[in-house]
XYZ file of C-alpha atoms in Angstrom:
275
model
C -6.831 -24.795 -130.825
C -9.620 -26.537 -130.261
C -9.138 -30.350 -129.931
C -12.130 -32.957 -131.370
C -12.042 -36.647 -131.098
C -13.176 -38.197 -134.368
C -14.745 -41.741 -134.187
C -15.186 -43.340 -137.546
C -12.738 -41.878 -139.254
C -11.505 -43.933 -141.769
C -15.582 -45.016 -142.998
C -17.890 -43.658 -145.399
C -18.632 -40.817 -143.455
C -15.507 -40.212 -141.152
C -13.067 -40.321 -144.546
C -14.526 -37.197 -145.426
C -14.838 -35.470 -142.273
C -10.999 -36.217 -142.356
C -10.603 -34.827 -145.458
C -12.736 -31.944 -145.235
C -10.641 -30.753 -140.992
C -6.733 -31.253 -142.951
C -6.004 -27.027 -142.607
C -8.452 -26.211 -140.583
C -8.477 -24.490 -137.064
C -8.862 -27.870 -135.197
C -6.603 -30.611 -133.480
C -8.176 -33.838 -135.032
C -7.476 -36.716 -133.331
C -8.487 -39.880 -135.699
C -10.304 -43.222 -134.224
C -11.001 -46.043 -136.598
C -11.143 -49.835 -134.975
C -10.881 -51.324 -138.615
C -8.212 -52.101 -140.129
C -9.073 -51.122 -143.598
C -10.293 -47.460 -142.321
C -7.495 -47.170 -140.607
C -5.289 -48.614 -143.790
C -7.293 -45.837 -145.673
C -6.513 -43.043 -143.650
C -2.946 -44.061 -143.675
C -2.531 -44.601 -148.001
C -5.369 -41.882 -148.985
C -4.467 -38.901 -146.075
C -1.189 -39.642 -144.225
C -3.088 -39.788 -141.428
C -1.991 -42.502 -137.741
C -4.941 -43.035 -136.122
C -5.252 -43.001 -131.782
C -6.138 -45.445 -128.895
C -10.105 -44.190 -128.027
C -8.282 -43.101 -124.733
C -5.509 -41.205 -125.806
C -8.221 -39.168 -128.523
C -10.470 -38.621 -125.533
C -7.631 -36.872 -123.417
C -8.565 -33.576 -123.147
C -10.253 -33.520 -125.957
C -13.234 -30.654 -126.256
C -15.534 -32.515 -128.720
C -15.906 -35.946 -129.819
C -17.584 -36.484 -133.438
C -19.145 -39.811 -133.731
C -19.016 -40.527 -137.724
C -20.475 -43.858 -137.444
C -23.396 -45.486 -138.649
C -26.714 -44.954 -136.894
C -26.943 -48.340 -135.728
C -23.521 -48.176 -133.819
C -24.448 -44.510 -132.240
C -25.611 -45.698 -128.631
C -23.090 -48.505 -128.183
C -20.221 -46.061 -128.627
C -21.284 -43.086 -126.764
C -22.077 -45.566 -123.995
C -18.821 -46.703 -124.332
C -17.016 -43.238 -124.203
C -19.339 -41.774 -121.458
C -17.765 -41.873 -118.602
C -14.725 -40.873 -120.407
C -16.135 -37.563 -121.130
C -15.508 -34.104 -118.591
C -18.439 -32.124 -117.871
C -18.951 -29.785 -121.196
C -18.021 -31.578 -123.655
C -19.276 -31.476 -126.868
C -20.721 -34.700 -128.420
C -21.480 -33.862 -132.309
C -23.479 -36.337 -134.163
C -24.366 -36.513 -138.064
C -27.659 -37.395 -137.921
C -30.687 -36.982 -135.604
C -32.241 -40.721 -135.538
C -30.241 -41.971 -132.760
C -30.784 -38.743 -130.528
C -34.489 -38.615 -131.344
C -35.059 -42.152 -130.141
C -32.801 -41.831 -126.881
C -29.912 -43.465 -127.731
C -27.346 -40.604 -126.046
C -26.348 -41.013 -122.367
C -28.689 -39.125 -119.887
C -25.784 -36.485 -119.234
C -26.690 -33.039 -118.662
C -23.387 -31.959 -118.235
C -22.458 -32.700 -121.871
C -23.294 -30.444 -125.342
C -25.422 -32.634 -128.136
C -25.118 -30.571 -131.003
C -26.778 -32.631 -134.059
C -26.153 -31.600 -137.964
C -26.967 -32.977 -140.965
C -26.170 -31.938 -144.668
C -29.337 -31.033 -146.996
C -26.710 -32.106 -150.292
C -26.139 -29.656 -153.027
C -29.597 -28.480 -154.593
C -31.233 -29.558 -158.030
C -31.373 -25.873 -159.182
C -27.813 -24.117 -158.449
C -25.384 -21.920 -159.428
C -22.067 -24.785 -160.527
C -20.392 -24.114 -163.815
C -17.850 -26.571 -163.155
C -18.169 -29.747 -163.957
C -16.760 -31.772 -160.859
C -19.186 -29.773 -158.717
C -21.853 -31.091 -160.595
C -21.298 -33.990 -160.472
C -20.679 -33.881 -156.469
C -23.952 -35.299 -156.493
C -23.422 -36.076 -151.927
C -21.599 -32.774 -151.316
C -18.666 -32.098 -149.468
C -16.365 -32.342 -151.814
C -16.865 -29.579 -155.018
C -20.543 -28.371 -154.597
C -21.943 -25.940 -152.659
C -24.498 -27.542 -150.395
C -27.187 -26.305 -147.250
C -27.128 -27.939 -143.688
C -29.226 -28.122 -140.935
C -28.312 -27.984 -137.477
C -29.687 -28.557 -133.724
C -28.344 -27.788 -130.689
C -29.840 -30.940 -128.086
C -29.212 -29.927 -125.065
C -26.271 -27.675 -123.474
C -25.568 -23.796 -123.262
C -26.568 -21.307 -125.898
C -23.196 -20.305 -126.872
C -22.604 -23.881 -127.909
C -24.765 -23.837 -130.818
C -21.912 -21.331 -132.489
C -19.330 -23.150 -131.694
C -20.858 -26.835 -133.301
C -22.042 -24.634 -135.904
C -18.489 -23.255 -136.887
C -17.565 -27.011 -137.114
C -20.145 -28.050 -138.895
C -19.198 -25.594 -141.631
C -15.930 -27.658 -142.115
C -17.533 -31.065 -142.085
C -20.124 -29.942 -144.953
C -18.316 -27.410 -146.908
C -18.057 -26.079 -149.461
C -21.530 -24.445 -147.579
C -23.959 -21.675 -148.633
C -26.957 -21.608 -146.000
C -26.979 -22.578 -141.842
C -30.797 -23.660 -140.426
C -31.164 -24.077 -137.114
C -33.374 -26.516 -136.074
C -34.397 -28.827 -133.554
C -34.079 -32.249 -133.043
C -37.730 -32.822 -133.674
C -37.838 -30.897 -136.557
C -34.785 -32.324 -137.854
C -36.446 -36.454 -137.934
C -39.491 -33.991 -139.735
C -37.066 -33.650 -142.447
C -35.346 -37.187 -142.302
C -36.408 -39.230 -142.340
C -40.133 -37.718 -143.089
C -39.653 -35.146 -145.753
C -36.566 -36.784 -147.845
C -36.550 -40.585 -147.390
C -40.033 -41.377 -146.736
C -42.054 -39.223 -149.292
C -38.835 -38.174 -151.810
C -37.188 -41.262 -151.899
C -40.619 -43.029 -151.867
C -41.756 -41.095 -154.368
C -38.887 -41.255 -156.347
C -38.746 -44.593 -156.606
C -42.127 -44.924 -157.658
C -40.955 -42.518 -160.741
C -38.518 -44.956 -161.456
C -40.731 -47.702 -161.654
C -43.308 -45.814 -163.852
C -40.149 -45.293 -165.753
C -39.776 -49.142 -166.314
C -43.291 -49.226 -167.480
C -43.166 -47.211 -170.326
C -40.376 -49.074 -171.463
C -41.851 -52.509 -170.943
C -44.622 -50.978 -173.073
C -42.649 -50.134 -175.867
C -40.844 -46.782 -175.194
C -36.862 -46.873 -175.771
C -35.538 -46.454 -172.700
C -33.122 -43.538 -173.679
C -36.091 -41.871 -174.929
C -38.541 -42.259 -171.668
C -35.387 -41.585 -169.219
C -34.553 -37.916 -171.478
C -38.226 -36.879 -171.266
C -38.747 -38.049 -167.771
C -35.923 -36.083 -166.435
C -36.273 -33.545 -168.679
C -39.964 -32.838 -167.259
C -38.205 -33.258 -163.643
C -36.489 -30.070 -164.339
C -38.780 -27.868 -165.963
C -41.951 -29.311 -163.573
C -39.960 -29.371 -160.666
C -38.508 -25.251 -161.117
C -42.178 -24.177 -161.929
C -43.663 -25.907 -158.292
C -41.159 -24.897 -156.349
C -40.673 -21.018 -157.290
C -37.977 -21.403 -159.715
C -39.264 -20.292 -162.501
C -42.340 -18.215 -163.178
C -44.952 -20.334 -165.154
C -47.902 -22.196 -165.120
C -48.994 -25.348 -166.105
C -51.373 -26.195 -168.713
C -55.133 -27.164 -167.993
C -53.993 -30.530 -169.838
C -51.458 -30.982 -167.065
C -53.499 -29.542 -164.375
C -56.148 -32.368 -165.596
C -53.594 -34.539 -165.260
C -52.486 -33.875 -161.708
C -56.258 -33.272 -160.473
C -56.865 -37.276 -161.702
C -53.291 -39.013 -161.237
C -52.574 -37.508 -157.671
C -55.708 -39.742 -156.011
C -54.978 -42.780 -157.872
C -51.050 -42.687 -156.522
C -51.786 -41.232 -153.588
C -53.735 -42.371 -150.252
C -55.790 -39.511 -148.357
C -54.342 -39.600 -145.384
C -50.623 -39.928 -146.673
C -49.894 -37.381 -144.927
C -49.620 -39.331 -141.318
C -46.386 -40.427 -142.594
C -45.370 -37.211 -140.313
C -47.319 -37.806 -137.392
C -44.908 -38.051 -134.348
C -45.851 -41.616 -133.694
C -44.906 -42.722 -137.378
C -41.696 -40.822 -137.074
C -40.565 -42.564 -134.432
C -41.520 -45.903 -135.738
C -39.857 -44.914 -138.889
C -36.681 -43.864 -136.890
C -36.690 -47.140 -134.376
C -36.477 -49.242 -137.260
C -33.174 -47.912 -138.356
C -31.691 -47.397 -135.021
């Protein structure tokens, strides 16, 4: 069997990467340098965690579930622990994309990210919906990238990656570059952005009078039915009142040239201020 190398895997991320390998085809071998992750892993999974020397020992790919931040300093501090062809997996593409791997071209970077289980689905049960992250009850999408190393690499991250995000539906492949298009670009700096901005205009209407129940029920409400007639959902149309509406609102909330926000230079600003 395959061995991996976890790192991080009693935090946020790594607890459920734990989780998520227990039965499956793999070796895991857990690092976690805190005591409460590795107190977690212990109470919550049964699970003794390993020296970072005795994981690394022969092991064929080293996962590093840690925060972004934290990404260079402990692949630097691993590297020349690594053989030739090993597989370095990481859960995010803002550290790769701004150079914060070692310069080894003997290693695999395969990079994959989840896209979290979709507004419109298919759950009828109610845990899955409210598996809000993924990973645990819902169906969810990933995306994938394979850095640098062999072509038949990219099948075997991918096969992984299916265990750290399931339950899955669909695999992308990607690349790196494209991958920072989508995050942060497409879902933290315009959806979250915007999102937020729907919030607010949520606390306006009930400053101005509206109860908040009320504003909150219609506002998501419209989310849904809005939301499945842009994207292809649903077949409809909107009315010429709400086309008026968009035709006027979307230059007062919007600037021209908004879309910059995924010009490579702002994506890599965006991306070096959270690495």
């Amino acid at each position: 069997m395959t061995t991996i190398a976890l790192f991080g895997a009693g935090g946020k991320m790594g607890y459920r990467l734990s989780t998520n390998f227990r039965g499956s085809p793999y070796t895991i071998r857990h690092v976690e340098i805190s005591e409460a992750g590795k107190e977690r892993l212990k109470t919550g999974l049964g699970i003794d965690t390993m020296s970072v020397d005795e994981a690394l020992a022969g092991a064929e790919v080293v996962i590093l579930a840690v925060p972004d931040t934290h990404i260079g300093k402990v692949a630097a501090g691993v590297e020349s622990k690594l053989a030739p062809g090993t597989m370095v997996i990481v859960l995010d593409a803002a550290a790769p994309f701004a150079g914060h791997l070692p310069k080894r071209p003997d290693l695999t970077y395969f990079v994959t990210h989840p896209c979290h289980p979709p507004i419109f689905n298919d759950e009828i049960d109610m845990a899955a919906k409210k598996d809000f992250f993924g990973g645990v009850k819902a169906k969810q999408h990933f995306v994938s990238a394979l850095m640098q190393g062999p072509e038949e690499d990219y099948a075997k991250g991918e096969k992984i990656a299916q265990i750290i995000w399931a339950p899955v539906m669909r695999s992308h492949r990607v690349t790196v570059e494209q991958m920072a298009l989508l995050e942060p670009g497409l879902s933290e700096t315009v959806c979250a952005s915007l999102l937020v901005v729907m919030k607010e205009a949520l606390d306006e209407v009930v400053a101005r009078g509206v109860d908040r129940q009320a504003a909150l029920d219609f506002l998501l409400g419209h989310m849904n039915v809005l939301g499945a007639v842009i994207f292809g959902e649903t077949k409809g149309v909107f009315s010429d009142a709400c086309n008026k509406a968009i035709e006027f609102g979307k230059p007062v909330l919007m600037r021209d040239d908004w879309k910059r926000v995924f010009e490579p230079e702002e994506i890599a600003a965006s991306i070096q201020r959270i690495t």
